[in-house]
Coordinates of N, CA and C in Angstrom, one line a residue:
M14 N -5.4 -13.1 11.9 CA -5.1 -11.7 10.7 C -5.5 -10.5 11.8
L15 N -6.8 -10.8 11.8 CA -7.8 -9.7 12.2 C -7.3 -9.0 13.4
N16 N -7.0 -10.1 14.4 CA -6.6 -9.5 15.8 C -5.4 -9.0 15.9
D17 N -4.2 -9.5 14.8 CA -3.0 -8.7 14.7 C -3.2 -7.4 13.9
F18 N -4.1 -7.3 13.3 CA -4.7 -5.9 12.4 C -4.8 -4.9 13.6
I19 N -5.9 -5.3 14.3 CA -6.3 -4.4 15.3 C -5.2 -4.1 16.1
K20 N -4.6 -5.0 16.8 CA -3.4 -5.1 17.7 C -2.4 -3.9 17.3
Y21 N -2.2 -4.1 15.9 CA -0.9 -3.3 15.3 C -1.5 -1.9 15.3
I22 N -2.7 -1.5 14.8 CA -3.5 -0.1 15.1 C -3.3 0.3 16.2
E23 N -3.7 -0.2 17.3 CA -4.1 0.1 18.7 C -2.4 0.4 19.0
T24 N -1.4 -0.5 19.0 CA 0.1 -0.3 19.4 C 0.5 0.7 18.9
N25 N 0.2 1.2 17.7 CA 1.1 2.1 16.8 C 0.3 3.5 16.9
N26 N -0.9 3.5 17.6 CA -1.8 4.7 17.4 C -2.1 5.2 15.9
I27 N -2.5 4.0 15.1 CA -2.8 4.4 13.7 C -4.0 5.1 13.6
C28 N -4.9 5.0 14.1 CA -6.3 5.5 13.9 C -7.3 5.3 15.0
R29 N -8.2 5.9 15.3 CA -9.0 6.1 16.7 C -10.3 5.4 16.1
E30 N -11.2 4.9 16.9 CA -12.4 4.2 16.6 C -13.3 5.1 16.0
N31 N -13.2 6.3 16.1 CA -14.1 7.2 15.3 C -13.8 8.1 14.3
D32 N -12.4 7.8 13.7 CA -12.0 8.4 12.5 C -12.7 7.9 11.5
R33 N -12.8 8.8 10.2 CA -13.1 8.4 9.0 C -12.0 8.1 8.2
V34 N -11.7 6.9 7.6 CA -10.6 6.9 6.8 C -11.0 6.4 5.2
L35 N -10.2 7.0 4.3 CA -9.9 7.0 2.9 C -9.0 6.0 2.9
L36 N -9.5 4.7 2.0 CA -8.9 3.5 1.9 C -8.5 3.9 0.3
A37 N -7.1 3.6 0.1 CA -6.8 3.7 -1.3 C -6.8 2.2 -1.8
V38 N -7.6 2.0 -2.6 CA -7.7 0.5 -3.2 C -7.5 0.5 -4.5
S39 N -6.6 -0.6 -5.0 CA -6.4 -0.4 -6.5 C -7.3 -1.6 -7.2
G40 N -7.3 -2.5 -6.0 CA -8.1 -3.8 -6.8 C -7.1 -5.1 -6.5
G41 N -5.8 -4.7 -6.2 CA -5.0 -5.8 -5.9 C -4.8 -6.6 -4.5
I42 N -4.5 -7.5 -4.3 CA -4.7 -8.6 -3.1 C -4.5 -7.5 -1.9
D43 N -3.5 -6.8 -1.5 CA -3.2 -6.0 -0.4 C -4.1 -5.2 -0.3
S44 N -4.3 -4.4 -1.2 CA -5.7 -3.2 -0.7 C -7.0 -4.0 -0.6
M45 N -7.4 -5.1 -1.2 CA -8.5 -5.6 -1.2 C -8.8 -6.4 0.4
V46 N -7.7 -7.1 0.7 CA -7.5 -7.7 2.0 C -7.5 -6.5 3.1
M47 N -6.9 -5.1 2.6 CA -7.0 -4.3 4.1 C -8.3 -3.8 4.0
T48 N -9.3 -3.7 2.9 CA -10.4 -3.4 3.0 C -11.5 -4.2 3.5
D49 N -10.9 -5.5 3.6 CA -12.0 -6.4 4.2 C -11.6 -6.3 5.6
L50 N -10.6 -6.3 6.0 CA -10.0 -5.8 7.4 C -10.7 -4.7 8.1
F51 N -10.7 -3.8 7.4 CA -11.3 -2.5 8.1 C -12.6 -2.6 8.2
M52 N -13.5 -3.6 7.3 CA -14.8 -3.4 7.4 C -15.1 -4.7 8.4
S53 N -14.2 -5.5 8.9 CA -14.6 -6.6 9.7 C -14.1 -5.8 11.2
S54 N -13.5 -4.8 11.0 CA -13.1 -4.1 12.7 C -14.4 -3.2 12.8
G55 N -14.9 -2.8 12.0 CA -16.2 -1.9 12.2 C -15.8 -0.5 12.0
L56 N -14.5 -0.5 11.4 CA -14.3 1.0 11.4 C -14.9 1.9 10.3
S57 N -14.9 3.2 10.4 CA -15.6 3.8 9.4 C -14.6 4.1 8.1
A58 N -15.3 4.0 7.1 CA -14.2 3.9 5.7 C -14.9 4.2 4.4
G59 N -14.3 4.8 3.5 CA -14.7 4.9 2.2 C -13.5 4.6 1.3
I60 N -14.0 4.5 -0.1 CA -12.9 4.0 -0.7 C -12.5 4.9 -2.1
A61 N -11.3 5.0 -2.5 CA -11.0 5.9 -3.4 C -9.8 5.1 -4.4
H62 N -10.5 5.2 -5.6 CA -9.7 4.3 -6.7 C -8.9 5.1 -7.7
C63 N -7.7 5.0 -8.0 CA -7.1 5.6 -9.3 C -6.9 4.7 -10.3
N64 N -7.5 5.1 -11.7 CA -7.4 4.7 -13.0 C -6.4 5.4 -13.9
F65 N -5.3 4.9 -13.8 CA -4.2 5.7 -14.5 C -4.0 5.7 -16.1
G66 N -5.2 4.3 -16.5 CA -5.3 4.2 -18.0 C -4.2 3.8 -18.7
L67 N -2.9 2.9 -18.1 CA -1.9 2.5 -18.3 C -2.2 0.9 -19.2
R68 N -3.1 0.3 -18.7 CA -3.2 -1.0 -18.9 C -4.7 -1.3 -19.9
G69 N -5.1 -0.3 -20.4 CA -6.2 -0.4 -21.1 C -7.5 -1.1 -20.6
E70 N -8.1 -2.3 -20.8 CA -9.1 -2.6 -20.4 C -8.9 -3.5 -19.0
E71 N -7.6 -3.7 -19.0 CA -7.4 -4.3 -17.6 C -7.5 -3.4 -16.5
S72 N -7.3 -2.0 -16.5 CA -7.5 -0.9 -15.6 C -8.8 -0.9 -15.4
D73 N -9.7 -0.8 -16.5 CA -11.0 -0.6 -16.4 C -11.7 -1.7 -15.5
L74 N -11.0 -3.1 -15.8 CA -11.7 -4.0 -15.0 C -11.2 -4.0 -13.5
D75 N -10.0 -3.6 -13.1 CA -9.8 -3.1 -11.9 C -11.0 -2.0 -11.3
E76 N -11.2 -1.1 -11.7 CA -11.8 -0.1 -11.6 C -13.3 -0.8 -11.3
E77 N -14.0 -1.5 -11.9 CA -15.1 -2.4 -12.0 C -15.3 -3.2 -10.7
L78 N -14.0 -3.8 -10.4 CA -14.1 -4.6 -9.1 C -13.9 -3.9 -8.1
V79 N -13.3 -2.8 -7.8 CA -13.2 -1.8 -6.8 C -14.5 -1.2 -6.3
K80 N -15.3 -0.8 -7.7 CA -16.7 -0.2 -7.5 C -17.8 -1.4 -6.9
N81 N -17.7 -2.2 -7.3 CA -18.4 -3.2 -6.6 C -18.3 -3.7 -5.3
T82 N -17.1 -3.6 -5.0 CA -16.6 -4.0 -3.7 C -17.2 -2.9 -2.8
A83 N -17.0 -1.5 -2.9 CA -17.7 -0.6 -2.2 C -19.1 -0.5 -2.0
S84 N -19.7 -0.8 -3.6 CA -21.3 -1.1 -3.1 C -21.4 -2.1 -2.3
G85 N -20.8 -3.3 -2.4 CA -21.2 -4.3 -1.7 C -21.2 -4.2 0.1
Y86 N -19.9 -3.3 0.4 CA -19.8 -2.8 1.7 C -20.7 -1.7 2.3
G87 N -21.4 -1.3 1.2 CA -22.2 0.1 1.3 C -21.4 1.3 1.9
I88 N -20.4 1.3 1.2 CA -19.4 2.5 1.8 C -19.1 3.8 0.6
P89 N -18.8 4.8 0.7 CA -18.7 5.8 -0.4 C -17.6 4.9 -1.2
F90 N -17.7 5.4 -2.3 CA -16.7 5.2 -3.7 C -16.1 6.5 -4.4
H91 N -15.0 6.8 -4.4 CA -14.3 7.8 -5.3 C -13.4 7.2 -6.3
K92 N -13.3 7.8 -7.5 CA -12.7 7.5 -8.6 C -12.0 8.7 -9.5
K93 N -11.0 8.3 -10.1 CA -10.5 9.3 -11.1 C -9.9 8.9 -11.7
R94 N -9.7 9.1 -13.2 CA -8.9 8.7 -14.5 C -7.9 9.8 -14.6
F95 N -6.7 9.6 -14.9 CA -5.9 10.3 -14.9 C -4.9 10.2 -15.9
P96 N -4.5 11.5 -16.8 CA -3.4 11.5 -18.0 C -2.2 11.2 -17.6
T97 N -1.8 10.0 -16.8 CA -0.6 9.6 -16.7 C 0.7 10.1 -17.4
L98 N 0.6 9.4 -18.6 CA 1.3 9.5 -19.5 C 1.9 11.0 -19.9
V99 N 0.6 11.8 -20.3 CA 1.0 13.5 -20.3 C 1.4 14.0 -19.2
Y100 N 1.0 13.7 -18.1 CA 1.9 14.2 -16.7 C 3.1 13.8 -16.7
A101 N 3.6 12.6 -17.1 CA 5.0 12.2 -16.7 C 5.7 12.9 -17.8
G102 N 5.2 13.4 -19.1 CA 5.9 13.8 -20.1 C 6.2 15.5 -19.8
E103 N 5.2 16.1 -19.3 CA 5.1 17.4 -18.9 C 6.3 17.6 -17.6
K104 N 6.4 16.7 -16.8 CA 7.2 17.1 -15.5 C 8.7 16.5 -16.0
G105 N 8.7 15.3 -16.8 CA 10.1 15.0 -17.3 C 10.4 13.8 -16.0
I106 N 9.3 13.0 -15.7 CA 9.6 12.0 -14.7 C 9.1 10.7 -15.1
S107 N 9.3 9.7 -14.6 CA 8.9 8.2 -15.0 C 7.6 8.2 -14.7
M108 N 6.9 7.1 -15.3 CA 5.4 6.9 -15.1 C 5.0 6.4 -13.6
E109 N 6.1 5.8 -12.8 CA 5.7 5.2 -11.6 C 5.7 6.4 -10.8
M110 N 6.5 7.4 -11.1 CA 6.7 8.6 -10.0 C 5.5 9.5 -10.4
A111 N 5.2 9.4 -11.7 CA 4.0 10.2 -12.2 C 2.9 9.7 -11.4
A112 N 2.6 8.6 -11.4 CA 1.5 8.0 -10.6 C 1.5 8.3 -9.8
R113 N 2.5 8.1 -8.7 CA 2.9 8.5 -7.4 C 2.0 9.8 -7.1
E114 N 2.6 10.8 -7.7 CA 2.5 12.1 -7.6 C 1.1 12.2 -7.6
L115 N 0.2 11.7 -8.5 CA -0.9 12.0 -9.1 C -2.0 11.3 -8.0
R116 N -1.4 10.3 -7.6 CA -2.1 9.7 -6.6 C -2.7 10.4 -5.2
Y117 N -1.3 10.6 -4.6 CA -1.3 11.4 -3.3 C -2.0 12.7 -3.1
Q118 N -1.6 13.5 -4.4 CA -2.3 14.7 -4.6 C -3.8 14.5 -4.7
W119 N -4.1 13.7 -5.2 CA -5.7 13.4 -5.4 C -6.3 12.8 -3.9
F120 N -5.5 11.8 -3.4 CA -6.2 11.4 -2.0 C -6.3 12.3 -1.1
E121 N -5.4 13.6 -0.7 CA -5.6 14.6 -0.1 C -6.7 15.6 -0.5
E122 N -6.8 15.9 -1.8 CA -8.1 16.5 -2.2 C -9.5 15.8 -1.9
I123 N -9.4 14.5 -1.8 CA -10.8 13.9 -1.6 C -10.8 13.9 0.0
R124 N -9.5 13.8 0.6 CA -9.7 13.7 2.4 C -10.5 15.1 2.8
V125 N -9.8 16.2 2.3 CA -10.4 17.4 2.7 C -11.7 17.6 2.3
R126 N -11.8 17.5 1.1 CA -13.3 17.6 0.5 C -14.3 16.7 1.2
H127 N -14.2 15.4 1.4 CA -15.3 14.7 2.0 C -15.0 14.4 3.7
N128 N -14.3 15.3 4.1 CA -14.1 15.3 5.7 C -13.8 13.6 6.1
Y129 N -12.6 13.0 5.5 CA -11.9 12.1 6.2 C -10.8 12.3 7.0
D130 N -10.4 11.7 7.9 CA -9.2 12.3 9.1 C -8.0 11.3 8.2
L131 N -8.0 10.3 7.7 CA -6.9 9.7 7.4 C -6.9 9.0 6.0
V132 N -5.9 8.7 5.5 CA -5.6 8.1 4.2 C -5.1 6.7 4.5
A133 N -5.5 5.3 4.2 CA -4.8 4.3 4.3 C -4.2 3.4 3.0
V134 N -3.2 3.5 2.9 CA -2.4 2.5 1.8 C -1.9 1.3 2.3
A135 N -2.0 0.1 1.5 CA -1.8 -1.0 1.8 C -0.3 -1.4 1.7
H136 N 0.9 -0.9 1.9 CA 2.1 -1.3 2.2 C 2.3 -2.7 3.1
N137 N 2.8 -3.4 2.5 CA 3.1 -4.6 3.6 C 4.3 -4.8 4.0
L138 N 4.8 -5.5 4.7 CA 6.2 -5.8 5.3 C 7.0 -6.1 4.2
N139 N 6.8 -6.9 3.4 CA 7.5 -7.1 2.2 C 7.9 -5.8 1.2
D140 N 6.7 -5.0 1.4 CA 6.9 -3.8 0.4 C 8.2 -2.9 1.2
N141 N 8.0 -3.1 2.4 CA 9.2 -1.8 3.1 C 10.2 -2.6 3.1
I142 N 10.7 -3.8 3.2 CA 11.8 -4.5 2.9 C 12.3 -4.0 1.6
E143 N 11.7 -4.2 0.3 CA 12.1 -4.0 -0.9 C 12.6 -2.4 -0.8
T144 N 11.8 -1.6 0.0 CA 12.1 0.0 0.0 C 13.4 0.1 0.6
M145 N 13.4 -0.8 1.7 CA 15.0 -0.6 2.4 C 16.0 -1.1 1.5
I146 N 16.0 -2.1 0.8 CA 17.1 -2.8 -0.3 C 17.1 -1.6 -1.6
I147 N 16.2 -1.1 -2.1 CA 16.4 -0.2 -3.1 C 17.1 0.8 -2.6
N148 N 17.0 1.5 -1.1 CA 17.6 2.6 -0.7 C 18.9 2.4 -0.5
L149 N 19.3 1.2 -0.3 CA 20.5 0.8 0.2 C 21.3 0.4 -1.1
V150 N 20.8 0.2 -2.0 CA 21.5 0.0 -3.5 C 21.7 1.2 -3.8
R151 N 21.0 2.0 -3.9 CA 21.3 3.4 -4.6 C 22.1 4.3 -3.5
G152 N 22.3 3.9 -2.3 CA 23.2 4.6 -1.5 C 22.3 5.7 -0.7
T153 N 22.5 5.3 0.6 CA 21.5 5.9 1.6 C 22.3 6.4 3.2
G154 N 21.6 6.9 3.9 CA 21.8 7.1 5.3 C 21.0 6.4 6.1
I155 N 21.0 6.6 7.5 CA 20.3 5.9 8.4 C 18.6 5.7 8.0
T156 N 18.4 7.1 7.8 CA 16.7 7.4 7.3 C 16.5 6.6 6.3
G157 N 17.1 6.2 5.2 CA 16.5 5.2 4.2 C 16.7 4.1 4.5
L158 N 17.2 3.4 5.6 CA 17.2 2.0 6.2 C 16.2 2.0 7.0
T159 N 15.5 2.8 7.8 CA 14.2 2.8 8.6 C 13.2 2.4 7.8
G160 N 13.0 2.3 6.7 CA 11.7 2.1 5.9 C 10.6 2.8 6.0
M161 N 9.3 2.1 5.8 CA 8.2 3.3 5.7 C 7.8 3.1 7.4
K162 N 6.8 4.3 7.6 CA 6.5 4.3 8.9 C 5.1 4.1 8.8
P163 N 4.5 3.5 10.2 CA 2.8 3.2 10.3 C 2.0 4.4 10.2
V164 N 2.8 5.6 10.5 CA 2.0 6.8 10.4 C 2.8 7.7 9.5
S165 N 2.6 8.6 8.6 CA 3.1 9.7 8.1 C 2.1 10.8 7.9
G166 N 2.1 11.8 8.7 CA 1.3 12.8 8.4 C -0.4 12.4 8.4
K167 N -0.9 12.5 7.4 CA -2.6 11.9 7.2 C -2.5 10.4 6.4
I168 N -1.2 9.9 6.1 CA -1.2 8.9 5.5 C -0.8 7.7 6.5
I169 N -1.9 6.6 6.6 CA -1.3 5.5 7.5 C -1.0 4.2 6.7
R170 N -0.4 3.2 7.4 CA -0.1 2.0 6.6 C -0.3 0.8 7.6
P171 N -1.5 0.5 7.8 CA -1.9 -0.5 8.8 C -1.5 -1.6 8.3
L172 N -0.9 -2.1 7.3 CA -0.7 -3.5 6.9 C 1.2 -3.8 7.0
L173 N 1.8 -2.9 7.5 CA 3.0 -3.0 7.6 C 3.6 -4.1 8.7
F174 N 2.7 -5.0 9.2 CA 3.2 -5.8 10.1 C 3.2 -7.0 9.3
A175 N 2.4 -7.1 8.5 CA 2.0 -8.4 7.5 C 2.9 -8.7 6.3
T176 N 3.4 -9.9 6.1 CA 4.1 -10.5 5.2 C 3.3 -10.7 3.8
R177 N 3.6 -10.9 2.9 CA 2.8 -11.0 1.7 C 2.4 -12.4 1.8
D178 N 2.9 -13.3 2.2 CA 2.6 -14.6 2.3 C 1.2 -14.7 3.4
I179 N 1.2 -14.0 4.5 CA -0.1 -14.1 5.4 C -1.1 -13.2 4.9
I180 N -1.1 -12.1 4.1 CA -1.8 -11.7 3.5 C -2.5 -12.5 2.2
L181 N -1.8 -13.3 1.7 CA -2.3 -14.3 0.6 C -3.1 -15.6 1.4
Q182 N -2.8 -15.7 2.7 CA -3.3 -17.1 3.5 C -4.7 -16.4 3.9
Y183 N -5.0 -15.1 4.2 CA -6.0 -14.5 4.8 C -7.0 -14.4 3.4
Q184 N -6.5 -14.0 2.3 CA -7.5 -13.7 1.1 C -7.9 -15.2 0.6
R185 N -7.1 -16.3 0.7 CA -7.5 -17.5 0.2 C -8.7 -17.9 1.3
S186 N -8.6 -17.6 2.7 CA -9.3 -18.4 3.5 C -10.7 -17.4 3.6
H187 N -10.7 -16.1 3.3 CA -12.0 -15.6 3.0 C -12.7 -15.3 1.7
G188 N -12.1 -16.0 0.7 CA -12.4 -15.8 -0.7 C -12.7 -14.5 -1.1
I189 N -11.6 -13.6 -0.9 CA -11.6 -12.1 -1.3 C -11.2 -12.1 -2.7
P190 N -12.1 -11.4 -3.4 CA -11.8 -11.0 -5.2 C -10.5 -10.1 -5.3
Y191 N -9.7 -10.4 -6.0 CA -8.6 -9.4 -6.2 C -8.2 -9.6 -7.8
R192 N -7.7 -8.4 -8.3 CA -6.8 -8.6 -9.6 C -5.4 -8.3 -9.5
E193 N -4.8 -9.3 -10.2 CA -3.3 -9.2 -10.6 C -2.7 -8.2 -11.6
D194 N -1.8 -7.3 -11.3 CA -1.2 -6.4 -12.3 C -0.1 -7.1 -12.4
K195 N 0.0 -7.2 -14.2 CA 1.0 -8.2 -14.8 C 2.6 -7.4 -14.8
S196 N 2.2 -6.1 -14.6 CA 3.6 -5.4 -14.2 C 4.4 -5.7 -13.4
N197 N 3.7 -6.5 -12.4 CA 4.3 -6.8 -11.0 C 5.2 -8.0 -11.6
N198 N 5.4 -8.4 -12.7 CA 6.4 -9.5 -13.0 C 7.3 -8.8 -14.2
D199 N 7.4 -7.8 -14.3 CA 8.3 -7.1 -15.0 C 9.9 -6.8 -14.4
L200 N 10.7 -7.5 -14.7 CA 11.9 -7.6 -14.2 C 12.8 -6.4 -14.9
K201 N 12.3 -5.6 -15.5 CA 13.0 -4.1 -15.7 C 12.9 -3.5 -14.7
I202 N 11.8 -3.6 -13.8 CA 11.5 -2.7 -12.5 C 12.3 -3.3 -11.6
I203 N 13.2 -2.2 -11.0 CA 14.0 -2.5 -9.9 C 13.1 -3.2 -8.5
R204 N 11.9 -3.0 -8.4 CA 11.3 -3.3 -7.3 C 11.0 -4.6 -7.4
N205 N 10.5 -5.2 -9.0 CA 10.2 -6.5 -9.3 C 11.7 -7.4 -9.0
K206 N 12.5 -6.9 -9.6 CA 14.0 -7.6 -9.4 C 14.4 -8.1 -8.2
I207 N 14.3 -7.1 -7.5 CA 14.3 -7.1 -6.0 C 13.3 -8.2 -5.5
R208 N 12.1 -8.2 -5.6 CA 11.0 -9.2 -5.2 C 11.3 -10.6 -5.5
H209 N 11.7 -10.7 -6.8 CA 11.7 -12.1 -7.7 C 13.0 -12.7 -7.5
L210 N 14.2 -11.8 -7.6 CA 15.3 -12.5 -7.5 C 16.2 -12.5 -6.4
I211 N 16.4 -11.2 -5.9 CA 17.1 -11.0 -4.6 C 16.7 -11.7 -3.3
L212 N 15.3 -11.1 -3.1 CA 14.9 -11.4 -2.0 C 14.7 -13.3 -1.6
P213 N 14.4 -13.9 -2.7 CA 14.4 -15.5 -2.6 C 15.8 -15.9 -2.4
A214 N 16.8 -15.2 -3.1 CA 18.0 -15.9 -2.4 C 18.5 -15.6 -1.0
M215 N 18.1 -14.3 -0.7 CA 18.4 -13.9 0.9 C 18.0 -14.8 1.4
K216 N 16.4 -15.1 1.5 CA 15.5 -16.2 2.4 C 16.4 -17.6 2.4
E217 N 17.1 -18.0 1.2 CA 17.7 -19.2 1.3 C 18.7 -19.1 2.4
I218 N 19.3 -18.0 2.7 CA 20.3 -18.0 3.9 C 19.4 -17.6 5.1
N219 N 18.6 -16.8 5.0 CA 17.9 -16.5 6.3 C 16.2 -17.0 5.8
P220 N 15.4 -18.0 6.7 CA 14.3 -18.0 6.3 C 13.3 -17.3 6.6
A221 N 13.8 -16.6 8.0 CA 13.2 -15.5 8.6 C 13.3 -14.1 8.4
L222 N 13.7 -14.1 6.9 CA 14.3 -12.8 6.4 C 13.3 -11.5 6.8
E223 N 12.0 -11.5 6.5 CA 10.9 -10.9 6.7 C 11.2 -10.1 8.1
A224 N 10.9 -11.0 9.1 CA 11.0 -10.4 10.5 C 12.2 -10.2 10.8
S225 N 13.2 -10.7 10.5 CA 14.7 -10.1 11.0 C 14.9 -8.9 10.2
L226 N 14.5 -8.3 8.9 CA 14.8 -7.1 8.5 C 13.6 -5.9 8.8
G227 N 12.7 -6.6 9.2 CA 11.6 -5.8 9.9 C 11.9 -5.3 11.3
E228 N 12.9 -6.0 12.3 CA 13.1 -5.7 13.3 C 14.4 -4.7 13.2
T229 N 15.1 -4.7 12.2 CA 16.2 -4.2 11.9 C 15.8 -2.6 11.7
A230 N 14.8 -2.5 10.6 CA 14.1 -1.3 10.4 C 13.7 -0.5 11.7
S231 N 13.0 -1.3 12.6 CA 12.6 -0.6 14.1 C 13.6 -0.3 14.7
R232 N 14.7 -0.7 14.5 CA 15.7 -0.5 15.6 C 16.6 0.8 14.8
L233 N 16.5 0.7 13.7 CA 17.1 1.8 13.1 C 16.5 3.2 13.2
A234 N 15.2 2.9 13.2 CA 14.3 4.3 13.3 C 14.5 4.6 14.9
G235 N 14.7 3.9 15.6 CA 14.9 4.5 17.2 C 16.1 5.0 17.2
I236 N 17.4 4.6 16.3 CA 18.6 5.2 16.5 C 18.5 6.5 15.8
N237 N 17.6 6.6 14.5 CA 17.4 8.0 13.9 C 16.8 9.1 14.6
E238 N 15.8 8.5 15.6 CA 15.2 9.3 16.4 C 16.3 10.0 17.2
I239 N 17.2 9.1 17.9 CA 18.0 9.8 19.0 C 19.0 10.6 18.2
V240 N 19.2 10.3 17.2 CA 20.5 11.1 16.5 C 19.6 12.5 16.0
R241 N 18.3 12.6 15.3 CA 17.9 13.7 15.2 C 17.4 14.4 16.6

């Protein structure tokens, strides 16, 4: 996976060898694996962790794991606690949207203040497919079916090539610690419903679903560029 990670970065011009990258690390399996891959690649990085205070002690344990990970690698650690519920109430938006707005605003502040070139988030291929299906269900055009891009301004997604299963295999083989967010199993959340109910049914029809939809997204992205 390390070779595939490096190849994906080079092929998509995601970052350069001398770039300083701020890693957005929640403590979950994806971001912890991404951190290990960055360190194993010899790239320069620091870690940013958001504590949204939505899960009490669980949120604090996430923060502790990420802090210890940064210390173990000897890289900078940045953290912030957010009044997520208050912000969501003031803006009249969902907690998920509030957390998204808060973290990306803060990532950019840290990037500029500490002279990082890019911010890396750990979206994987499955996340990308889920986003495509969410957009399709809600109604969308070509752009909504192209999925997430490897590079969006200063945001990079170096794990978009990897399925959740591949990430899990890497985690197990390298003994990488991580924390599981129990809300990932809440079927009231549309992404979880797609992840746990819809995609397994689709994979019964096409076991190579991730690869097929990933390729479809890539083709549609090309078409979208032509249209633009």
